[in-house]
C-alpha angles and dihedrals in degrees: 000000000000116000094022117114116218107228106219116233119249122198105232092199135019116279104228116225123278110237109251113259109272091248090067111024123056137025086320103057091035083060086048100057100038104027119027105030100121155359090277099046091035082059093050095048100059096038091054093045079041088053095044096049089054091055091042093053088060110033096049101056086043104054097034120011092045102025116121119224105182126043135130095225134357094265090063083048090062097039086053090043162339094248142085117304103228085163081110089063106046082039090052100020095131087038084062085052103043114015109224090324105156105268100221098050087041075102084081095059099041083043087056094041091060093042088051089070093055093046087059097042101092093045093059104036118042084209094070115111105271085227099061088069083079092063094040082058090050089048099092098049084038088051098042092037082055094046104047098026120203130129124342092217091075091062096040085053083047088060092041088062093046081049088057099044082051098050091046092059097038106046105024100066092067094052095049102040088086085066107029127031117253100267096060097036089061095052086046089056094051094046088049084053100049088049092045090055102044096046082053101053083034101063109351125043085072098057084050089048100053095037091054093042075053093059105033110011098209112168151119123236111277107242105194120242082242086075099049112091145129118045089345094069099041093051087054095052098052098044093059095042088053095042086043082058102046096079092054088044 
C-alpha cells in the first residue's frame, strides 16, 4: 500500500547447509556420475561387475572354500581336493618368516624386532623420555650384534670408533681457535674426527676385539648371512634402507 515501508528481513544467526539430495550427493550420486552416466559407461559398468563376479566365483572357492591345509606331499593335496594346496605354508610357515635362520637362537631377532620400536620411540613422540635417544643411537650395533651374533666385544669397539670421532669434533676446536679462525677449526675438527674413526675401525678395533674376548669372552653364536631369509630379511632390508634415508631427508 501506498505510504507503508517493507522492513527487510536480517538472519540473526548463520543458516547451516542443507545435506545434497541422495540422488547427487553420496555413494549414490558419486555411482551416478562416474559410473552410471550414460549408455557407454552404463555398459562398462555391468560387464566389468559381470567380469569380476566370474573370477570371484572361481577363485574363491578355490582359494578358500576348497583349499587344503594340511597334507604330507602335493599328490595327498589332490586325493583330499580340487583346490590349492596351501599344505607348504602351514608346513613352512616360520621358514617364511625366518629363512633357514637356526630355530633355537630365532628368540635374537624377534628380540630385536621388539627393541626396534623403542628405539624409535623417542623419534616419533616428544613425550618420550630425551635419554632414550641414546639407546635409539646404540639400536643398530644392538640389533646386528642380535642377528648375527659373535663376540660383544666387535660392537662395543664400533662404538669406540663413533666416541673418538666425538671427541675430535668436540674438544679439538677450542685448542686450535688460537691458530685458525672458527670456522676452520671446526672443519679441522671434523676432519680430525673422520680420520680418527676410520683408522680405528680400520686397525685397530679388531686387536681390541680379540684382547678383550681374551679376557671376558662375552657373545652370542654367529649365524651366517647365508641363513637368514623370508620377512627377516626383508625387514632388515627395509629398515636400513629407511634409516640410510633419514639424514638426507
Amino acid at each position: 500500500m501506498a505510504g507503508e515501508k517493507s522492513v527487510a528481513f536480517v538472519a540473526e544467526r548463520q543458516i547451516p547447509p542443507s545435506p545434497p539430495p541422495v540422488r547427487t550427493g553420496g555413494a549414490l550420486g558419486w555411482a551416478r556420475d562416474n559410473l552410471f552416466s550414460g549408455v557407454f559407461n552404463t555398459v562398462a559398468t555391468l560387464l566389468s561387475l559381470a567380469f569380476v563376479a566370474y573370477i570371484l566365483a572361481m577363485v574363491v572357492p578355490w582359494l578358500f572354500l576348497d583349499s587344503v591345509w594340511n597334507a604330507s606331499s602335493l599328490q595327498g593335496c589332490r586325493a583330499v581336493d580340487d583346490g590349492a594346496c596351501l599344505a607348504v605354508i602351514n608346513e613352512r610357515f616360520l621358514q617364511f618368516v625366518f629363512g633357514f635362520y637356526p630355530e633355537e637362537l630365532r628368540w635374537r631377532p624377534i628380540l630385536a624386532f621388539v627393541l626396534l620400536f623403542v628405539a624409535i620411540w623417542p623419534a616419533l613422540f616428544s613425550s618420550a623420555p630425551r635419554k632414550l635417544l641414546i639407546f635409539s643411537a646404540l639400536y643398530p650395533l644392538l640389533a646386528y650384534w642380535l642377528i648375527w651374533g659373535g663376540s660383544l666385544w666387535g660392537p662395543v669397539g664400533a662404538v669406540v670408533g663413533i666416541a673418538i670421532g666425538w671427541a675430535c669434533i668436540r674438544f679439538l676446536p677450542p685448542v686450535a681457535r688460537g691458530r685458525l679462525d672458527e670456522g676452520l677449526a671446526f672443519l679441522a675438527a671434523v676432519g680430525a674426527g673422520i680420520l680418527g674413526a676410520a683408522l680405528w675401525w680400520l686397525f685397530c678395533v679388531i686387536a681390541f676385539e680379540e684382547a678383550l674376548s681374551a679376557v671376558l669372552a662375552i657373545g652370542l653364536e654367529p649365524v651366517e648371512s647365508a641363513r637368514l631369509g623370508g620377512i627377516l630379511l626383508s625387514t632388515i632390508i627395509r629398515v636400513t634402507a629407511i634409516a640410510g634415508t633419514l639424514p638426507r631427508g
